[in-house]
PDB file of C-alpha atoms in Angstrom:
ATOM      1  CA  UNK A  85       5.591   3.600   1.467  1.00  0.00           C
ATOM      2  CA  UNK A  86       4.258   2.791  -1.967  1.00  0.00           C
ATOM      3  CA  UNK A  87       1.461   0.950  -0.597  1.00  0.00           C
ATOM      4  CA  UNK A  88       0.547   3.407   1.846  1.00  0.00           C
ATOM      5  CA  UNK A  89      -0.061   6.062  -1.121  1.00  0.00           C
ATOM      6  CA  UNK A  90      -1.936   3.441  -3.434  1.00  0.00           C
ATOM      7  CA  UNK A  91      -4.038   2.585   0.108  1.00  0.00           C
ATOM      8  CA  UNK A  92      -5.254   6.282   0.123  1.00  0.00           C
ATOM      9  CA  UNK A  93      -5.933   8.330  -3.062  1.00  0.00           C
ATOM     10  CA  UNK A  94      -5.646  11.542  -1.447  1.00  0.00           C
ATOM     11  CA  UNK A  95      -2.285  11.874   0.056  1.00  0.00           C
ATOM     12  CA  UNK A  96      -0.188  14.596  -1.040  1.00  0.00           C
ATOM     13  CA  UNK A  97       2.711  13.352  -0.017  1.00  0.00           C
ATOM     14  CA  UNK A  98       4.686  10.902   2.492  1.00  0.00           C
ATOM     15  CA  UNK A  99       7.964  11.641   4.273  1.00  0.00           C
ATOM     16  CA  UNK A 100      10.397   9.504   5.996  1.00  0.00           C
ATOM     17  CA  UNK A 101      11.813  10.929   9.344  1.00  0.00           C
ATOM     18  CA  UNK A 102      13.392   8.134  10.264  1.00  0.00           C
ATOM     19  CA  UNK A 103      14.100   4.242  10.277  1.00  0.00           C
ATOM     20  CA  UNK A 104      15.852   1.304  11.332  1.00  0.00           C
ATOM     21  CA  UNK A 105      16.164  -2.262   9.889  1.00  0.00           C
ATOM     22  CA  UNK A 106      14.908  -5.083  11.438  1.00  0.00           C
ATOM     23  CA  UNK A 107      15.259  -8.066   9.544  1.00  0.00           C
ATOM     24  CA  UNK A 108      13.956  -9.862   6.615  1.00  0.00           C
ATOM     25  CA  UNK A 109      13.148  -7.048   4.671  1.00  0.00           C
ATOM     26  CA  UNK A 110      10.950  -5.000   7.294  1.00  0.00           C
ATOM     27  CA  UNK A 111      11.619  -1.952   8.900  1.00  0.00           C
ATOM     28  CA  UNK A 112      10.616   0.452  11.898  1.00  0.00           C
ATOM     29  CA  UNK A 113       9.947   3.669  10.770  1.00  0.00           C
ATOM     30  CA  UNK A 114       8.888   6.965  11.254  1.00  0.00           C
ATOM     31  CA  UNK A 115       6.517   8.607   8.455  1.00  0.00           C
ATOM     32  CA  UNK A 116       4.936  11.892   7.851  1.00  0.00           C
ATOM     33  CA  UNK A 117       1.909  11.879   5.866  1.00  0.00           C
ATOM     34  CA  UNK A 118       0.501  14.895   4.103  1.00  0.00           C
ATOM     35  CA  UNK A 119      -3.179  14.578   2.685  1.00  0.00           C
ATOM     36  CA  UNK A 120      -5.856  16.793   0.836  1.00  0.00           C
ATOM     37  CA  UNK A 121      -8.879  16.678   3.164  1.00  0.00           C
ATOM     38  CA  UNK A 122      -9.185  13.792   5.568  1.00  0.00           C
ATOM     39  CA  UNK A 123      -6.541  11.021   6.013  1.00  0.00           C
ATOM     40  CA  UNK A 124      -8.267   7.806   7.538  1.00  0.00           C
ATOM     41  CA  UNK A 125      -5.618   6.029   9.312  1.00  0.00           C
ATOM     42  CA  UNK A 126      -7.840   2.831   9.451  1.00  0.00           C
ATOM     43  CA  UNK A 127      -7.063   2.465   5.430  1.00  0.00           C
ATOM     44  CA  UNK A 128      -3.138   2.194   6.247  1.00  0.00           C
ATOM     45  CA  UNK A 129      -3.664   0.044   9.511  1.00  0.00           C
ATOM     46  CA  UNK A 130      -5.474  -2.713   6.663  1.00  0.00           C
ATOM     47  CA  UNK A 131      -2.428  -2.753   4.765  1.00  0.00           C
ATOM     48  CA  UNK A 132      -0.859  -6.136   4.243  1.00  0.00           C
ATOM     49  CA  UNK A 133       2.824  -5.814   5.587  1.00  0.00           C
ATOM     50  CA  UNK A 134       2.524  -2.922   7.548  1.00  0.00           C
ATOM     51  CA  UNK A 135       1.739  -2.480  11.579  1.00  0.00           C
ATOM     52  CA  UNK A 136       0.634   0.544  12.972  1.00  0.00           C
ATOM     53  CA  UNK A 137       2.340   1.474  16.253  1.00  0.00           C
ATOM     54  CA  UNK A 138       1.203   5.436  17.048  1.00  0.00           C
ATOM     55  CA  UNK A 139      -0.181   7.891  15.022  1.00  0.00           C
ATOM     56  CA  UNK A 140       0.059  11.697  16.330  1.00  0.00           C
ATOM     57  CA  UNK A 141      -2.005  15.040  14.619  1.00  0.00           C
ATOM     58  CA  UNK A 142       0.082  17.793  13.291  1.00  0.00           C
ATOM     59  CA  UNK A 143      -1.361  21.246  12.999  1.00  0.00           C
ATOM     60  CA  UNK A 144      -1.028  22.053   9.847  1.00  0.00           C
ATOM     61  CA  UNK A 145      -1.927  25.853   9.881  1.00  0.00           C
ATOM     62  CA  UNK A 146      -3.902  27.933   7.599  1.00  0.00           C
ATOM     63  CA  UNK A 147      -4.472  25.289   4.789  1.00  0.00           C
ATOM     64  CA  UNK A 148      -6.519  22.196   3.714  1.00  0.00           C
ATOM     65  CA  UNK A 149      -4.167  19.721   4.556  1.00  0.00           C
ATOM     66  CA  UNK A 150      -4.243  17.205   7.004  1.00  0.00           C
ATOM     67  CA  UNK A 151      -1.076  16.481   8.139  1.00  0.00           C
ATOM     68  CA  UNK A 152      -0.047  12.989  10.303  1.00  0.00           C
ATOM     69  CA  UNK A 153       2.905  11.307  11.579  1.00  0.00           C
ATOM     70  CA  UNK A 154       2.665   7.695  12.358  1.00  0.00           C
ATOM     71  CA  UNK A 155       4.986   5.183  13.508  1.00  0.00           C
ATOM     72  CA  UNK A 156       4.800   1.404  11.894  1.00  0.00           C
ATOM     73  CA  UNK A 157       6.381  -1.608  11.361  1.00  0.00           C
ATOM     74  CA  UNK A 158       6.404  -2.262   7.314  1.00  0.00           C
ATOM     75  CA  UNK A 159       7.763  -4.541   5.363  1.00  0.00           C
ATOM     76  CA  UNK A 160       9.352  -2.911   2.281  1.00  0.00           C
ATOM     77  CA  UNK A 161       9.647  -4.351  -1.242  1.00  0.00           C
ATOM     78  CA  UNK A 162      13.690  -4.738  -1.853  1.00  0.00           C
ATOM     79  CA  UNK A 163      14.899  -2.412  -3.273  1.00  0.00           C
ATOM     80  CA  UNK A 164      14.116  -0.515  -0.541  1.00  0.00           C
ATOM     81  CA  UNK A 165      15.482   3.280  -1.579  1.00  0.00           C
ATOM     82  CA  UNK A 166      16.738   3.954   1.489  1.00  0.00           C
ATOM     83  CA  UNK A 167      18.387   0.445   1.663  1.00  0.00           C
ATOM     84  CA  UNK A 168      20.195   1.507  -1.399  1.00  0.00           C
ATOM     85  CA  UNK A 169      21.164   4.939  -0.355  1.00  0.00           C
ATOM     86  CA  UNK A 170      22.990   3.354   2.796  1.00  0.00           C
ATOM     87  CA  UNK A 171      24.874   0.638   0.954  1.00  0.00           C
ATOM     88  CA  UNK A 172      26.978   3.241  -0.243  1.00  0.00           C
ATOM     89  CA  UNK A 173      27.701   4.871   2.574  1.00  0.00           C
ATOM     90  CA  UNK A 174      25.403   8.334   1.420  1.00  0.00           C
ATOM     91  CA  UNK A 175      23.845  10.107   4.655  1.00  0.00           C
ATOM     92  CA  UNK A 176      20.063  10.564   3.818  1.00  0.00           C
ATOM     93  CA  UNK A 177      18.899  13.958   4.266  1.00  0.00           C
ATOM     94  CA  UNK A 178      15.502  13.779   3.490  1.00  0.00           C
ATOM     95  CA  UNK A 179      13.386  10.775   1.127  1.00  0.00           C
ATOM     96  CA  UNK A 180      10.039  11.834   0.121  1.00  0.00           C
ATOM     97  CA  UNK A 181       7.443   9.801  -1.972  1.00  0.00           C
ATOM     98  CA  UNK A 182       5.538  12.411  -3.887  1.00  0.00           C
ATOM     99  CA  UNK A 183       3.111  11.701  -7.235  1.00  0.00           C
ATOM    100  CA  UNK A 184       4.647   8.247  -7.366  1.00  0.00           C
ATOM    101  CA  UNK A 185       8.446   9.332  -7.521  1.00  0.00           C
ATOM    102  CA  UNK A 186      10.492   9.498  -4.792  1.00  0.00           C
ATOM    103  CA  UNK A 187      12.694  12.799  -4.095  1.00  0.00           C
ATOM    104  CA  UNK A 188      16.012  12.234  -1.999  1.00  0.00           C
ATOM    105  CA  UNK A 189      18.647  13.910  -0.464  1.00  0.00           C
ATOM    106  CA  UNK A 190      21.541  12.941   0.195  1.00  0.00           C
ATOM    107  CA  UNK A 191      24.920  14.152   1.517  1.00  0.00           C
ATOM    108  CA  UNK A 192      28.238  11.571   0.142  1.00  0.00           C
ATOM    109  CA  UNK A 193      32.026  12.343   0.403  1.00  0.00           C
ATOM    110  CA  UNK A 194      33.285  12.037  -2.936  1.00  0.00           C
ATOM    111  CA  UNK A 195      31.570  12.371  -6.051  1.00  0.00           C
ATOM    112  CA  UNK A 196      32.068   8.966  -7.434  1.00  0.00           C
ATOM    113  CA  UNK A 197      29.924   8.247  -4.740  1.00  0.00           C
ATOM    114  CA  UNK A 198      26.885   9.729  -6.558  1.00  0.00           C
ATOM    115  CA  UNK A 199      27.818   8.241  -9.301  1.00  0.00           C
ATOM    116  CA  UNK A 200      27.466   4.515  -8.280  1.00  0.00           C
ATOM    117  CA  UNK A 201      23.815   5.956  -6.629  1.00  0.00           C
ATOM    118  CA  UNK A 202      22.853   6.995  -9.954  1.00  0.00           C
ATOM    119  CA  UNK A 203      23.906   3.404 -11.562  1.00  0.00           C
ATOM    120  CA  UNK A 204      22.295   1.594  -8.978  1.00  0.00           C
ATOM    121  CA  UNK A 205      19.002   3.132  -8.654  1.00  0.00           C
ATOM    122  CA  UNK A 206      18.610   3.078 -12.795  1.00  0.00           C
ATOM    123  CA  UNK A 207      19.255  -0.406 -12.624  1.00  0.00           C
ATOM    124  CA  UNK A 208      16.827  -1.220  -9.645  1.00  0.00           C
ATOM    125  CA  UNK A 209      14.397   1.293 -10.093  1.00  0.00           C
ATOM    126  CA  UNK A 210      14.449   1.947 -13.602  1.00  0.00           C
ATOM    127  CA  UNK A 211      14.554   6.308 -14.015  1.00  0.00           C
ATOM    128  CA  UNK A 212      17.370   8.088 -11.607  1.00  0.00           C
ATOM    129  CA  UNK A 213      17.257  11.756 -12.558  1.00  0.00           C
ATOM    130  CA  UNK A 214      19.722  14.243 -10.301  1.00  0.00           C
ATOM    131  CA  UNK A 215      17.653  17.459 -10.173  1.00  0.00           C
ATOM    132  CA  UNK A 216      21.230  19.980  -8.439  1.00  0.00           C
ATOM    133  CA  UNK A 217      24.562  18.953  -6.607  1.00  0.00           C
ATOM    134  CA  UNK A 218      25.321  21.463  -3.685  1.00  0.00           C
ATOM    135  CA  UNK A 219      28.852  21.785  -2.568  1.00  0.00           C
ATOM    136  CA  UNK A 220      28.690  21.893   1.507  1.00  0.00           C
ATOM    137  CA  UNK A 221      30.720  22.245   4.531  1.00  0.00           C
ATOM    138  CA  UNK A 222      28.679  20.473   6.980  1.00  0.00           C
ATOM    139  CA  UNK A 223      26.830  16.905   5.668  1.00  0.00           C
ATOM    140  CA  UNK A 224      23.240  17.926   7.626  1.00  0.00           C
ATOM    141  CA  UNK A 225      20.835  16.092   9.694  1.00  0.00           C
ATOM    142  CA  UNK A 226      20.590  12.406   8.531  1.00  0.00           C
ATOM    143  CA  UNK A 227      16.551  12.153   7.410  1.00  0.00           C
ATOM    144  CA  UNK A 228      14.456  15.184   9.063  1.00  0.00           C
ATOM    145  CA  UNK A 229      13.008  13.216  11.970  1.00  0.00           C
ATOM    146  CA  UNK A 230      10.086  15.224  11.277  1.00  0.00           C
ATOM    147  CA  UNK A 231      11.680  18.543  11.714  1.00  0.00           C
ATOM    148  CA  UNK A 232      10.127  19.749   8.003  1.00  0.00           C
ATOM    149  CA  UNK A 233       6.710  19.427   8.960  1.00  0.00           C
ATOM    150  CA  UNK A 234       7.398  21.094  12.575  1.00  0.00           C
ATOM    151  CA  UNK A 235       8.772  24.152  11.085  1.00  0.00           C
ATOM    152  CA  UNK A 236       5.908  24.705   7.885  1.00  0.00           C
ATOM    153  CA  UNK A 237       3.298  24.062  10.852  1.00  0.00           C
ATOM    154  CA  UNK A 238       4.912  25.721  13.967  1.00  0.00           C
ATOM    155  CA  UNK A 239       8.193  28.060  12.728  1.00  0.00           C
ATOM    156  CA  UNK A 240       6.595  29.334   9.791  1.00  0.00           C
ATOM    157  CA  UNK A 241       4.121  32.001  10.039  1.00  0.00           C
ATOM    158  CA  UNK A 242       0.301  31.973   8.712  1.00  0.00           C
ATOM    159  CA  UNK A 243       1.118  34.175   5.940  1.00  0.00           C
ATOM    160  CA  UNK A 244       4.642  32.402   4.908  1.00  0.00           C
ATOM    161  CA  UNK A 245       2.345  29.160   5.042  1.00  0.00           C
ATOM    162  CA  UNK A 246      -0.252  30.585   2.913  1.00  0.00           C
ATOM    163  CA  UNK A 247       2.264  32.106   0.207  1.00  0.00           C
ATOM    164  CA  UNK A 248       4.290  28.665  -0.199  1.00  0.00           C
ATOM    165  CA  UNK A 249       1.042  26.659  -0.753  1.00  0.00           C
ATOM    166  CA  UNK A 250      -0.415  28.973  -3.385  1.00  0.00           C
ATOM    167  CA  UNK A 251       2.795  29.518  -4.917  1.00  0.00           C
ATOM    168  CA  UNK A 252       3.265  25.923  -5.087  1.00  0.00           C
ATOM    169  CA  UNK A 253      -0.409  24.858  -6.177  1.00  0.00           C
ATOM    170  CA  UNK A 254       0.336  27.597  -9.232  1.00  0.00           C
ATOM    171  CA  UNK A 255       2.475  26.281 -10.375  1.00  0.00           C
ATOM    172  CA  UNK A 256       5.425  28.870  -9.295  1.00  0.00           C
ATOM    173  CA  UNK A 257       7.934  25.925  -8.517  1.00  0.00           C
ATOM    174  CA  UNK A 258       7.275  23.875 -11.626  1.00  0.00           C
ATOM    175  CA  UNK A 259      10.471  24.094 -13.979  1.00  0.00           C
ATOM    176  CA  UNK A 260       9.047  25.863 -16.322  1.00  0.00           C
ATOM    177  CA  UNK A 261       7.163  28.229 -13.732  1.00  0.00           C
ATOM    178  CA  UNK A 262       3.908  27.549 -14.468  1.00  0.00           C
ATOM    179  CA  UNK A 263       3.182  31.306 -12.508  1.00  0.00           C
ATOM    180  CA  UNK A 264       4.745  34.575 -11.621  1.00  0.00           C
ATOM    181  CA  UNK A 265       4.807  36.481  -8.430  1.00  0.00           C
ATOM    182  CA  UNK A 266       2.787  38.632  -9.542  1.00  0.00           C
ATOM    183  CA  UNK A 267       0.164  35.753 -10.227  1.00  0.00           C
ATOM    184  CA  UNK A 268       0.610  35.079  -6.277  1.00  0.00           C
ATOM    185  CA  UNK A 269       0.134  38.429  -5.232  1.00  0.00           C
ATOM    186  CA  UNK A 270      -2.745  38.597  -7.415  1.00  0.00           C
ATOM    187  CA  UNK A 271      -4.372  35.601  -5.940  1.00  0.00           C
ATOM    188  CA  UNK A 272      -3.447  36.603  -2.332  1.00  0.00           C
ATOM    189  CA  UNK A 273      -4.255  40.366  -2.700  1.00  0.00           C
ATOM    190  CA  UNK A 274      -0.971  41.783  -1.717  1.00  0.00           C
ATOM    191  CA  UNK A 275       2.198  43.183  -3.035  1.00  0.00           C
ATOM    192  CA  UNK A 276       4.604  41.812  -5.428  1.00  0.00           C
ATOM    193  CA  UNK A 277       7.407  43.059  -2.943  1.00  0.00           C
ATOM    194  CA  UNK A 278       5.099  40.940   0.080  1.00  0.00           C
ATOM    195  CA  UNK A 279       5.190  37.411  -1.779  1.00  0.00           C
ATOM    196  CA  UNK A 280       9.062  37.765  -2.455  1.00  0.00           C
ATOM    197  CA  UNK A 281       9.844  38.609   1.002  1.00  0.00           C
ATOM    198  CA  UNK A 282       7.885  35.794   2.464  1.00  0.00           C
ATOM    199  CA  UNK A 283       9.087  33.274  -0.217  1.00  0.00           C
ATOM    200  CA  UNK A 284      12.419  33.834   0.307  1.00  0.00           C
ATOM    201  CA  UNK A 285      12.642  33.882   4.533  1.00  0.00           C
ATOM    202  CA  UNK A 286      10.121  30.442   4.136  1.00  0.00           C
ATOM    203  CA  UNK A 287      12.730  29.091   1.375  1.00  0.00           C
ATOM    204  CA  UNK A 288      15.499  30.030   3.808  1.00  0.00           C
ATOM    205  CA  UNK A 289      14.079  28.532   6.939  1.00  0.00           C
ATOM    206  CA  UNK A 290      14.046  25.675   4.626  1.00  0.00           C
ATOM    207  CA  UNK A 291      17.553  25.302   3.185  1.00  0.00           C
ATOM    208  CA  UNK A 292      18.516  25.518   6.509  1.00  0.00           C
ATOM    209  CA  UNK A 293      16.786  21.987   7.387  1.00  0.00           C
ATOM    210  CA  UNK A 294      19.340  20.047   4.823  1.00  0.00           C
ATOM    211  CA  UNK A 295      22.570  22.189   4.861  1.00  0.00           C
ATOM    212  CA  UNK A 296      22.713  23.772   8.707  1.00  0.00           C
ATOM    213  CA  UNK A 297      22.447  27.618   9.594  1.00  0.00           C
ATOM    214  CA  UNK A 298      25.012  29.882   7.815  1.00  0.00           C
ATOM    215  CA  UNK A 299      25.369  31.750  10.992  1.00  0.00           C
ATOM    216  CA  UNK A 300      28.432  31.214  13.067  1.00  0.00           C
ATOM    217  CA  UNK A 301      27.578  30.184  15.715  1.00  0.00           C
ATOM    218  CA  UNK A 302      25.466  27.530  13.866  1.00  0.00           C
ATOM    219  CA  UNK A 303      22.223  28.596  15.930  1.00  0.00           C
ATOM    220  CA  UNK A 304      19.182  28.444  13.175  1.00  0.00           C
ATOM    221  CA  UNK A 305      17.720  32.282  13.277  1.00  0.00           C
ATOM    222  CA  UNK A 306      13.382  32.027  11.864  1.00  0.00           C
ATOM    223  CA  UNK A 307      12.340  35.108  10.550  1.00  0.00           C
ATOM    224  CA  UNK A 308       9.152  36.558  10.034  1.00  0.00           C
ATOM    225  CA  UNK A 309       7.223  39.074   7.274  1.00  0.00           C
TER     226      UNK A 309
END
């Protein structure tokens, strides 16, 4: 995954929906890549290590990004993160390479657990930082399997799409918020009351990928403002 966003200087980001060891250190794998402008899949096929099976367009809505999901064969450097994540049992939820850092998710039994995660990654690694720890009833879909991507694209409307990407290239999900919501109302020329409402259904729609729908009858419910 690493070599994939050295390969290609604009990618945004790279997501792993799924994957399944081979042997000797290489793995088949599902990825979703997330670009600024055009994403030439001829730069990853040239990759040393890495075999490009299918590659498949995803609309990606009312924004710049160019958003792909491609199948290889790649042969990971050990550590692998995800190698290390299943060695202790942890579910992955989602894994996410983003700015050189990779973001996971993951859903363990016992807290100890986590704490062996956090030794082991500082050790192989060399930075572990745990951003929250959610208590949860129900452990959540093991990696996305691209369902992220499907619902910004597909499940989310235009406008939700447009609010999350300006919030987020503002700055309003930096810690500390770089911008208000009145900065993205400004930018977008609506309401304050507007860019809450569609922050928090889109923020919502997205919980519900990693923890399940709070709904009883477990059946996810996609609103729209």
């Amino acid at each position: 995954m690493a070599d994939i966003q050295q390969a290609t200087s604009n990618i945004r980001s790279i997501a792993l929906d799924n994957a399944f060891y081979i042997e000797d250190g290489t793995w088949f794998e599902s990825l979703t890549i997330a670009a600024a402008g055009e994403l030439n899949s001829t730069d990853i096929a040239d990759i040393s290590g890495i075999e490009l099976f299918d590659e498949q367009e995803v609309p990606s809505g009312p924004t710049d990004v160019n958003i792909r999901r491609y199948t290889v064969l790649a042969t990971e450097p050990y550590p692998f993160i995800l190698g290390v994540v299943l060695r202790q049992e942890a579910i992955p939820n989602r894994i996410v390479l983003q700015n050189g850092r990779f973001e996971v998710v993951v859903t363990v039994r016992e807290w100890e657990v986590v704490q062996l995660l956090a030794e082991q990654i500082g050790e192989q690694f060399g930075t572990f930082d745990l951003e929250s720890v959610t208590e949860v009833d129900r452990s959540g879909e093991p990696l996305d399997s691209g369902r992220l991507s499907e619902v910004l694209v597909s499940k989310l409307t235009d406008d939700q799409l447009v609010v999350l990407e300006t919030a987020y290239e503002l700055g309003y999900f930096e810690v500390p918020r770089e911008a208000t919501a009145s900065d993205i109302a400004d930018a977008l020329d609506i309401a304050d009351s507007t860019v809450s409402e569609r922050l928090r259904v889109a923020q919502r729609n997205l919980f519900e990928l990693i923890y399940g729908a709070r709904s009883a009858d477990g059946v996810n419910e996609l609103g729209e403002m």
